[in-house]
Structures are given as C-alpha cells and as structure tokens.
C-alpha cells in the first residue's frame, strides 16, 4: 500500500484517546486542515541539514522543554524564561566545546502524553489518566478526564502564538550574543552556576569587543539572531495528519505542526500507525530507544523510516536508565552502525530515571541524570562514535521537581514548587549545571571534531 497522510488509519495505534464524539473530531480535523501551517517545509529541510552535521560528528543537539506544555501556564514570561535557559545552555556548550549547537525546543506542540497506566486511582476513586492538555484536563473529576476534541484547536492556536513569540525573540534581537548577560534570571544569578555563567558571559563579551575593535563587524547575522527549532512527540495522529501539507517546491509531504516530530518509546512498533505516519513525511524525525529495544524491532523500523539512509533524516534518542546504559547501548549502536543508517544519537537521561519519592512525588535525581549522560558519552567514546546531543525536560522557573544540583533540592523540598503537569523538570539552575557538566564531557571527547 502506498503512503498518504491518512494511510496510518487502518493500523493499530497505541495510546490513543477514546474520543466520545467522532463526528465532532472529524469536523475539527477539517478545520485544522484549512488553517495555515505552523512551520514551513524549507525550515524542516534546513534542520535536516543541521542534523546531518550532527550525524557526521560536527554538531551537537540540545533538545529541551517541558514534559507536557500546559494551557494554564501559558504566558510570555514562561516562554521567555524557557528560551533564556536554553540559550544560556547553548552558549555554555558552544563556548566550551567549539561545536555548533542545534537548538530544538520541546515546545509549541508538546501537549499529548502516553501514560504508563490508562487509569489513575486516588482515595479509592479510579478515573481515566490525564493524557495531556491536547486531550483532557488534569483535575481529578470524571468530567475533566473526558477527551475533548476542541482541545486540538486550542493546541494549534497556543502553538501558533508560542511560535510567534519564539520567532520574535530569536530573530528580533533578544537572542543577540551581545545580550548574553541579560539571559540570567535573578534566582540563578547568585548560585554557583549563575556565577560561573557570568564569567563565561564576560569572556564572550570581551571576545565580541575585540572583534569589533579589530574591525570584524559584529553586525554579522549569526551574532544577532539564532535558529531555534520546534519538536514534539507525534502522538495524536489526527492532529498531525491535519497539519500535514504538500510542499509546493519539492512535492513532498511535511508535517507542518513542528520542525521535528518524534515517536515515543511506547508507540514505535514498525507495523503500527505511528511508524506508518512518520515514514511518509519528509521532516527530520526521531525515535526513542529504551532498554527493551531489540535488533529485530529496531532494524525494520529504521528501514521503514529511513529507507534511503539519508543523514539528517533520523535521530535516535537513547533513554536507557543510568544503571543499564553502559550494558545495553553499545550493542544497539553497533547494530545500527552495521545497518548503514547514518543516525544522530542523542541521550534522554530523564525518562529512564524516574521514581516516586517518599513524599509521593514523581521525581528524578540530578546525579542519576548526569550519570546516564556520562554513560552515554563513555559508550560513544569507547566505540569511536559521536555522542550527538542531549534531550532534557526543563523549565526556566525556580521549581522543585528534580532532586539535587549544586544548590540541592532535597526530598522535603519537592512539595514547595512542584508545578509540572506531567514529568519532573530540571529548574533553571539545574539546567545550567547540566550544561556545564555536558560541556566538560564534550571537551574530554577523544574524537572531538
Ligand atoms: C517523553 O519524552 O515525555 C516521553 C513520554 O518519553 P518516552 O517515550 O521515552 O517514555
Ligand atoms: Co516526560
């Protein structure tokens, strides 16, 4: 059967909501399909070229943002704060490693969640799980948990205004390197990593002043603007299909809901709907690879998603767990290498390291997160392959969701500002801390380009 944007429909699809009103869903899909695309094919192609550089060991991906975006926590400040921390991390990584950083947000579309259990029980009451604001509401009532297709439209509109602001910030002067000092938030400024960042920012400023004094113009566009791409898990396929458009230049189909779409760990079976849908769009795509992945599962999937073995087409996001990574990842990398798919490998050190604290909070420890990143680098260093990036859940805010860091969040602090609608995120300080540690790992690489 040949691919078309709806060819996923007869296939089994896991983690899909049971929409109560199919007629309403259809109408909303029709409305979405008439709305303007959120991103353009040319931008997705540009990202593909940049990821091809990562696959060749010449660039590094920083993919970061919320586990799940929220309809409630939606305002200019939260978007700016998230962008600021990602820009800070990217500056730390670029300056320390000398490698270009591809900045990829989990933003402007990351609203749907696969859940480990379809129901949630509280005080003896069992209700359907919260599936992300694209589907239902987190309040613990029967009414709130009913899937509501109107939410697909709200996702589109919130994503459009988020992207609008991101484009303004990244193209309109806010991301100018000369402003490298201004991206630090007050609560980070006095922390050890805040001070370390200030030092680095001062060095960058000095270098920029030197360039100007030497007659090298700092009006160069790369110093005044930055490329920032969007990504999310392509889980709710009705939404993705409705935003899939045929590019007038190449005639190819692109999912114009984001630059990069990924397949989650729970929906990556080669014969199922998610792989079918993503196999036909020409965006760069990614796939999570967890500890249970086998060669028999993975190789047919890579063949389906990347039959032409195109660099930049496929990114594999390893999420093994700190304890397992050094045992499991080497074999998988070898198998992929042998198959000839020129993938970019990045590390998600968050999803294999989630646990429930004594206080009942779903959390992660900074040390375990770093231990998985370190394992990822070690494995690549020993195989002579390129550790091509990190994928983290973070926020710019001063939340207390993950344990540890240089100004440590302790178990008893978790309840203070636990604000996530899904998984625990690194706060602004922990994110910067991670960037400094990753920068050091990059510098220690024997195969640094
Ligand atoms: C996620 O990235 O939020 C997620 C659900 O990850 P995974 O598919 O790896 O569990
Ligand atoms: Co998550």
CSV table of C-alpha atoms and ligand atoms in Angstrom, one decimal, residues 67 106 110 113-114 233 262 264-266 288 319 348 351 391 393 423, ligand 1:
chain,number,residue,atom,x,y,z
A,67,UNK,CA,7.4,17.2,29.5
A,106,UNK,CA,10.1,20.6,23.2
A,110,UNK,CA,4.2,19.1,23.1
A,113,UNK,CA,1.2,12.2,26.7
A,114,UNK,CA,1.3,8.4,26.6
A,233,UNK,CA,6.1,13.7,20.2
A,262,UNK,CA,9.4,12.0,17.3
A,264,UNK,CA,7.8,7.7,21.7
A,265,UNK,CA,9.1,4.6,23.4
A,266,UNK,CA,5.6,3.1,23.6
A,288,UNK,CA,13.0,7.0,21.4
A,319,UNK,CA,16.7,6.6,27.2
A,348,UNK,CA,17.5,11.5,27.0
A,351,UNK,CA,12.8,9.0,31.2
A,391,UNK,CA,17.3,15.7,25.3
A,393,UNK,CA,12.9,18.1,30.4
A,423,UNK,CA,7.1,14.6,34.5
B,1,LIG,C1,8.6,12.0,26.8
B,1,LIG,O1,9.6,12.3,26.2
B,1,LIG,O2,7.9,12.8,27.5
B,1,LIG,C2,8.2,10.6,26.9
B,1,LIG,C3,7.0,10.2,27.2
B,1,LIG,O3,9.3,9.7,26.7
B,1,LIG,P1,9.4,8.2,26.4
B,1,LIG,O4,8.5,7.9,25.1
B,1,LIG,O5,10.8,8.0,26.1
B,1,LIG,O6,8.9,7.5,27.6
